Short mmCIF file of C-alpha atoms in Angstrom, two decimals:
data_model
loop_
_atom_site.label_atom_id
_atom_site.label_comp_id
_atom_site.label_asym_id
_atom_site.label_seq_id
_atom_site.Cartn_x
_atom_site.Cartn_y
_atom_site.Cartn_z
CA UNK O 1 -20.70 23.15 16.93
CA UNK O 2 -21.49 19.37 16.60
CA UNK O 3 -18.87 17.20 18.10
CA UNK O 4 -18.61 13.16 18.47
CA UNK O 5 -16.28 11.34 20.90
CA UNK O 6 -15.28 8.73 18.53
CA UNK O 7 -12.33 6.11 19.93
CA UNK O 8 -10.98 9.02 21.99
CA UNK O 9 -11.16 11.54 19.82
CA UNK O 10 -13.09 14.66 19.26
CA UNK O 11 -14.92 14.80 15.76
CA UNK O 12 -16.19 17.48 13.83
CA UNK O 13 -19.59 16.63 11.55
CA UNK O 14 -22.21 18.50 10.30
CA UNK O 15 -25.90 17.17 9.60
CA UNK O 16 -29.48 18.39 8.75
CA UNK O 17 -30.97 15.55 10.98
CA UNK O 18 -32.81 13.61 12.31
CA UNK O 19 -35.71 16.30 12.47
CA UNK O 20 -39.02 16.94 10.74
CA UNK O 21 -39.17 13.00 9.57
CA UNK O 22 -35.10 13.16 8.18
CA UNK O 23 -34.91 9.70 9.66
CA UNK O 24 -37.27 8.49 7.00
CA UNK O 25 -34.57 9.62 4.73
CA UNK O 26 -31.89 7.87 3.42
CA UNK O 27 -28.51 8.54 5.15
CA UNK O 28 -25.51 9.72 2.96
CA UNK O 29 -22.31 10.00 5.08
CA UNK O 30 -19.71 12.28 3.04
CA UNK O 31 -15.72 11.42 3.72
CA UNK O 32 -13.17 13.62 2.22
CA UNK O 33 -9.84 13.19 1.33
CA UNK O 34 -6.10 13.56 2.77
CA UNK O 35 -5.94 16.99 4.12
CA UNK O 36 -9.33 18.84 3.37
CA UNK O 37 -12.38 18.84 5.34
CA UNK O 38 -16.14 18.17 5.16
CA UNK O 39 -16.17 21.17 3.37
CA UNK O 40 -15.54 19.81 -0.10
CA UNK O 41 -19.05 18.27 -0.25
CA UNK O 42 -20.60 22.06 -0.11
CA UNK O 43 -22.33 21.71 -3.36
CA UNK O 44 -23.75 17.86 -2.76
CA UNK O 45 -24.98 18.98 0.77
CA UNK O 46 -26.72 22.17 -0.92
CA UNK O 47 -28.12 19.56 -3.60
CA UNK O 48 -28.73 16.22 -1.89
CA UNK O 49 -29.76 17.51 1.52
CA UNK O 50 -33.03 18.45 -0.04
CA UNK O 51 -33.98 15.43 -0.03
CA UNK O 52 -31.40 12.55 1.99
CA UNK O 53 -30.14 12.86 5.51
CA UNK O 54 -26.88 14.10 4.73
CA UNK O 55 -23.86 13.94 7.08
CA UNK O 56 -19.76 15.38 6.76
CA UNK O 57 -17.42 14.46 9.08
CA UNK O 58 -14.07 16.41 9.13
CA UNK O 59 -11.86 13.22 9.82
CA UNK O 60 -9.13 12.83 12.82
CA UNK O 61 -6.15 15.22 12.15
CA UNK O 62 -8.18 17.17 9.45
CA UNK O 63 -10.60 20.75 9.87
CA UNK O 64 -12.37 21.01 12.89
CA UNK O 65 -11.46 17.98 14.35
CA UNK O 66 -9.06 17.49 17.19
CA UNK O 67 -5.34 16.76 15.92
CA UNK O 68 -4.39 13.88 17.48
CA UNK O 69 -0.64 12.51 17.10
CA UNK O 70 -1.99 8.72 17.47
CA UNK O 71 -4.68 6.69 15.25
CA UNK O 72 -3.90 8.28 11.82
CA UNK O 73 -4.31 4.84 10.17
CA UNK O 74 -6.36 3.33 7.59
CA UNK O 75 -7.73 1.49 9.91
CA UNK O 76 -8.46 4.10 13.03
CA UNK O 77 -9.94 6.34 10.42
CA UNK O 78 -12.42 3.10 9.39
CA UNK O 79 -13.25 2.97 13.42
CA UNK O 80 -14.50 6.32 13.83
CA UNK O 81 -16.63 5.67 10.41
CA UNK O 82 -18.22 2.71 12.26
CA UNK O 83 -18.49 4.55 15.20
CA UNK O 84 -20.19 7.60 14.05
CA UNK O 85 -22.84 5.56 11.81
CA UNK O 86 -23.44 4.42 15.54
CA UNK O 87 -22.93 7.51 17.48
CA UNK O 88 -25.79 9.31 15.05
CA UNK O 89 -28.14 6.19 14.88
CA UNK O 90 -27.55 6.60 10.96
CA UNK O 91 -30.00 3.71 9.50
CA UNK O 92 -27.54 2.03 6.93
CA UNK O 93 -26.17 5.18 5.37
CA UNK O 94 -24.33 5.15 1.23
CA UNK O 95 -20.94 5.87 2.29
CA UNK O 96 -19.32 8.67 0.07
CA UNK O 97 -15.90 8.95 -0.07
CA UNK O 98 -13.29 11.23 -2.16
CA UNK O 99 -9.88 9.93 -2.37
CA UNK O 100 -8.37 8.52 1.01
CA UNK O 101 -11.91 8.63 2.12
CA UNK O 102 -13.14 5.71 -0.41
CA UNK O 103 -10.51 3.62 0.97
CA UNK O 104 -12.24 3.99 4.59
CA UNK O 105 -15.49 3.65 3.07
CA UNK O 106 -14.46 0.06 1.52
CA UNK O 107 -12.98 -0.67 4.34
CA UNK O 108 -16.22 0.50 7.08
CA UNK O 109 -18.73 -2.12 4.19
CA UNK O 110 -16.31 -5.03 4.21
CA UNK O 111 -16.08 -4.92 7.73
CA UNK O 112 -19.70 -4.31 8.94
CA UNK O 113 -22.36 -4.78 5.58
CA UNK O 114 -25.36 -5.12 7.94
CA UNK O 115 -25.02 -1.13 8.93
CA UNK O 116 -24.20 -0.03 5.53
CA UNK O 117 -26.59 0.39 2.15
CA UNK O 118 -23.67 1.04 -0.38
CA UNK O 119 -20.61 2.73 -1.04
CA UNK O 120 -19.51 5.42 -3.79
CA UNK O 121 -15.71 5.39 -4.18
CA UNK O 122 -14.79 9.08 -5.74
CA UNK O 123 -11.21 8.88 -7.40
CA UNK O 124 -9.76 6.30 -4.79
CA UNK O 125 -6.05 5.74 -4.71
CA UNK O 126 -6.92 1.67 -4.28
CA UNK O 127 -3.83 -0.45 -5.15
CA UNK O 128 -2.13 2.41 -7.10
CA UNK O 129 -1.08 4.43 -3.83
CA UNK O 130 1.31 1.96 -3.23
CA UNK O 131 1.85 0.60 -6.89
CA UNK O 132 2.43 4.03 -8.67
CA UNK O 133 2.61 6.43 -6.05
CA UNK O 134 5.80 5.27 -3.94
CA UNK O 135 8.19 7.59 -5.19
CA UNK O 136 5.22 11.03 -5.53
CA UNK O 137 5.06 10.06 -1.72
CA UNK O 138 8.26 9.76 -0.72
CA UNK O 139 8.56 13.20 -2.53
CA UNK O 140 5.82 14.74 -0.53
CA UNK O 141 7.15 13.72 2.76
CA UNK O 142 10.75 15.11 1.95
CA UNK O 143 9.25 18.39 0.93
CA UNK O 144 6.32 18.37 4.00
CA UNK O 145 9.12 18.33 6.00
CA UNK O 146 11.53 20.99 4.66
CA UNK O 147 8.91 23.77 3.29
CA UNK O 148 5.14 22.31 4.26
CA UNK O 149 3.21 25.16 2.90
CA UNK O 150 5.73 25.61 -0.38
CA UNK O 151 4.63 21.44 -1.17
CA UNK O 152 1.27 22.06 -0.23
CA UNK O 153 0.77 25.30 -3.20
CA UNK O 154 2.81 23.07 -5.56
CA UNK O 155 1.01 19.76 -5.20
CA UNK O 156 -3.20 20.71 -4.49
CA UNK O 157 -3.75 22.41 -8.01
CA UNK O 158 -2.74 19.39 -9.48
CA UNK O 159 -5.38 17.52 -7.84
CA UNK O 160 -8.17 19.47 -10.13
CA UNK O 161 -8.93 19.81 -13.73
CA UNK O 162 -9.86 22.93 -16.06
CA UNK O 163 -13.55 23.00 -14.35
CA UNK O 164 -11.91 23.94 -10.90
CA UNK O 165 -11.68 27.55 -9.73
CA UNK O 166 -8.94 29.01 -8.30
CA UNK O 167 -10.99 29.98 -5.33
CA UNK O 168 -11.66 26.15 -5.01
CA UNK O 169 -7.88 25.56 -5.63
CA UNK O 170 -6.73 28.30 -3.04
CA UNK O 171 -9.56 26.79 -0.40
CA UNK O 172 -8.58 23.52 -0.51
CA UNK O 173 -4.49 24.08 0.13
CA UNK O 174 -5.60 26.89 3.21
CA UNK O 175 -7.74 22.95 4.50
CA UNK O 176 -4.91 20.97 4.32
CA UNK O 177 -2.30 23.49 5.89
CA UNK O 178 -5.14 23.92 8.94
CA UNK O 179 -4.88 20.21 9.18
CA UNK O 180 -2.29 18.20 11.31
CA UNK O 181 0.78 17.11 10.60
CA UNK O 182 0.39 13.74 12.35
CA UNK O 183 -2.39 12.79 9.18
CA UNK O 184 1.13 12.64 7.30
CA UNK O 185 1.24 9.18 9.01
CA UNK O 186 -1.02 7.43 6.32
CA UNK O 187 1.37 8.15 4.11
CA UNK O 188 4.20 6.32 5.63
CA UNK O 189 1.49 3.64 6.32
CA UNK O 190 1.50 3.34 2.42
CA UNK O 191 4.93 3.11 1.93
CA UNK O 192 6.12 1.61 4.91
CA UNK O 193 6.59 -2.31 5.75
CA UNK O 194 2.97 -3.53 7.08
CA UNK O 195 1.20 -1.17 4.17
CA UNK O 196 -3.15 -1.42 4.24
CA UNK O 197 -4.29 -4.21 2.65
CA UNK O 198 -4.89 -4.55 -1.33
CA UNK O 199 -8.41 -4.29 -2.14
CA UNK O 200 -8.06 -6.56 -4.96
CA UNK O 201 -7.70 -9.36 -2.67
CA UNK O 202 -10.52 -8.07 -0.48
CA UNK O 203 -13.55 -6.55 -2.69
CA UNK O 204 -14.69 -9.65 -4.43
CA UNK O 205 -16.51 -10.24 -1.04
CA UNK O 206 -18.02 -6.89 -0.68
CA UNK O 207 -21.33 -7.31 0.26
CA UNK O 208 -22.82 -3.80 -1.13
CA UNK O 209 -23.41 -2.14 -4.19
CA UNK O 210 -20.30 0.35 -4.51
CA UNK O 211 -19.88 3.19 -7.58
CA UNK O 212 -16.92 3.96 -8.82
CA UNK O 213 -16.52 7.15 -10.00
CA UNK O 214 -13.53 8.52 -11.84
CA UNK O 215 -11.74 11.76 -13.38
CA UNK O 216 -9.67 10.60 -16.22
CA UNK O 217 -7.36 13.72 -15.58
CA UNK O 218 -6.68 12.27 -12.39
CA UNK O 219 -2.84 11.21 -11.96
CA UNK O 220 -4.54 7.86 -10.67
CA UNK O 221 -5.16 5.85 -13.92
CA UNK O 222 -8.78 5.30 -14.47
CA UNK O 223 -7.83 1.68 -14.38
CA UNK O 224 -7.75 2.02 -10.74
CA UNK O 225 -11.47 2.12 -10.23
CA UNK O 226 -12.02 0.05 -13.25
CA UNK O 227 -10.83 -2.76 -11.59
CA UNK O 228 -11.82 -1.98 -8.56
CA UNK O 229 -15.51 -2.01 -10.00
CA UNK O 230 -14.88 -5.32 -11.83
CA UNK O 231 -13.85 -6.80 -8.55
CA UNK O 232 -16.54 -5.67 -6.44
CA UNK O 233 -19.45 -8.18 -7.22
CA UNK O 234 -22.29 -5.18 -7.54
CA UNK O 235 -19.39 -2.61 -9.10
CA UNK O 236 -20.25 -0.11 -11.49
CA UNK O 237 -17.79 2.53 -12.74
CA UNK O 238 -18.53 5.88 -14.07
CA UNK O 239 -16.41 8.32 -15.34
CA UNK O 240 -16.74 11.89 -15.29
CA UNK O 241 -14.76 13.60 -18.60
CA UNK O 242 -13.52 16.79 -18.30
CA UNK O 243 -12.23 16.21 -14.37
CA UNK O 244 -9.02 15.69 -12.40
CA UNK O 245 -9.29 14.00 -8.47
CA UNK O 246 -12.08 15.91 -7.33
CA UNK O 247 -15.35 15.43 -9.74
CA UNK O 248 -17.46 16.59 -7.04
CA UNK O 249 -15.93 20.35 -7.07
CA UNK O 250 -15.08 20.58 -10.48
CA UNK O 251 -18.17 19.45 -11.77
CA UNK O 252 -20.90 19.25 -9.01
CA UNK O 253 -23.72 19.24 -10.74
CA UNK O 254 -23.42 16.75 -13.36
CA UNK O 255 -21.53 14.53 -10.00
CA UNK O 256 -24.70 15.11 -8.18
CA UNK O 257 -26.81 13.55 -11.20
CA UNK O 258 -24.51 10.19 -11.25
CA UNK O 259 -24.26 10.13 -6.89
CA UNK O 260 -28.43 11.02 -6.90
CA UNK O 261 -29.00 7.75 -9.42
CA UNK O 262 -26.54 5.50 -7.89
CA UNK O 263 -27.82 6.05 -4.13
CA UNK O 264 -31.49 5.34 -5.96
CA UNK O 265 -30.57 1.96 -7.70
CA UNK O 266 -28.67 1.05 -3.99
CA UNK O 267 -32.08 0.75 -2.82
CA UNK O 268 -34.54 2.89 -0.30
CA UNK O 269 -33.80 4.54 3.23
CA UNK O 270 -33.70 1.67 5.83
CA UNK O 271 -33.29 -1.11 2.98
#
């Protein structure tokens, strides 16, 4: 199995490159949310790794990855991004990221815009985790810590819409209980006195094209991303009817049409 030592820590990723002229291709590195694993993007690797270089990384604490009771920050998770665009020689990858995972993808193009071609935020929390989500949090720690598996069967199905499964429901709560408990530390992060920084205040100098892509069944307003998209000086937001948090398993085909134009407009492999 493919492992990266990134900032101490051993990462899990999967890839179908650089081989047979991939690195002509352009990079897509896939981030997944709080909990789950690189195995949410099954249906965009399937799809898009026809023709990109495609990349999933099971973040520190989550999946395959070691579980490691330090570094489960906003910004530790941003370092290993950096450091794995680095660690695979990925040639200015789109960074893809559900949830949690846009907020590290923001993050990984406002810090280093040189090594990245664009960014496509799916359903991220942005200002709202800490705006309209204090009390939903506060919730989920009380009841992580008193029945963790009970929370986790209550909470997940409400992440998805009428398009999901329940064998997409029931796989996603079995990632998240294989993941650590120390990942419960970006939540306290949110709601605790030196919280990450706003993006409002930060995106206006994002460098990058970034999509915004929404599910207006989401619990987080679609407002969310479209300010987030107004913000961002090469924003675009694009909602996805008929789907809750996670567009890209409830409806992965039509997700895979909007992600396949968007990473076409950012520009070609290398740009």
């Amino acid at each position: 199995m493919p492992y990266a030592q990134l900032n101490g820590t051993e990462i899990y990723y999967e890839d179908n490159g650089p081989r047979d002229g991939q690195e002509t291709k352009q990079p897509l590195l896939f981030l997944h949310g709080w909990g789950t694993s690189g195995r949410v993007w099954e249906a965009q690797v399937a799809d898009l790794g026809r023709d990109h270089w495609v990349v999933t990384v099971d973040w520190r604490g989550c999946g395959r990855s070691e579980h490691p009771a330090e570094g489960n920050t906003t910004a530790g998770n941003t370092a290993d991004v950096l450091a794995l665009i680095d660690a695979l020689g990925l040639n200015r990858p789109v960074l893809v990221g559900s949830s949690m995972g846009a907020t590290f993808a923001l993050e990984a193009a406002l810090a280093a815009p040189e090594r990245v071609l664009g960014v496509v935020s799916v359903d991220g929390s942005g200002h709202w985790a800490r705006e309209g989500m204090t009390e939903v949090i506060r919730g989920l720690l009380d009841g992580f810590a008193s029945d963790r598996a009970a929370t986790v069967a209550e909470w997940v199905p409400t992440w998805f819409g009428p398009a999901a499964g329940r064998e997409t429901v029931d796989a996603t709560i079995q990632q998240v209980l294989a993941s650590g408990t120390a990942i419960d530390d970006l939540f306290r992060e949110i709601i605790g006195d030196t919280p990450p920084r706003d993006l409002r205040e930060t995106l206006p100098g994002l460098a990058v094209p970034a999509l915004f892509v929404h599910g207006p069944l989401d619990a987080i307003p679609v407002a969310v991303s479209r300010t987030l998209a107004a913000l961002a000086p090469q924003g675009e937001l694009h909602v996805i009817e008929g789907t809750g948090h996670m567009p890209h398993q409830e409806l992965p085909a039509e997700f895979n049409a909007v992600l396949r134009a968007a990473v076409g407009r950012m520009g070609p492999a290398g740009a």
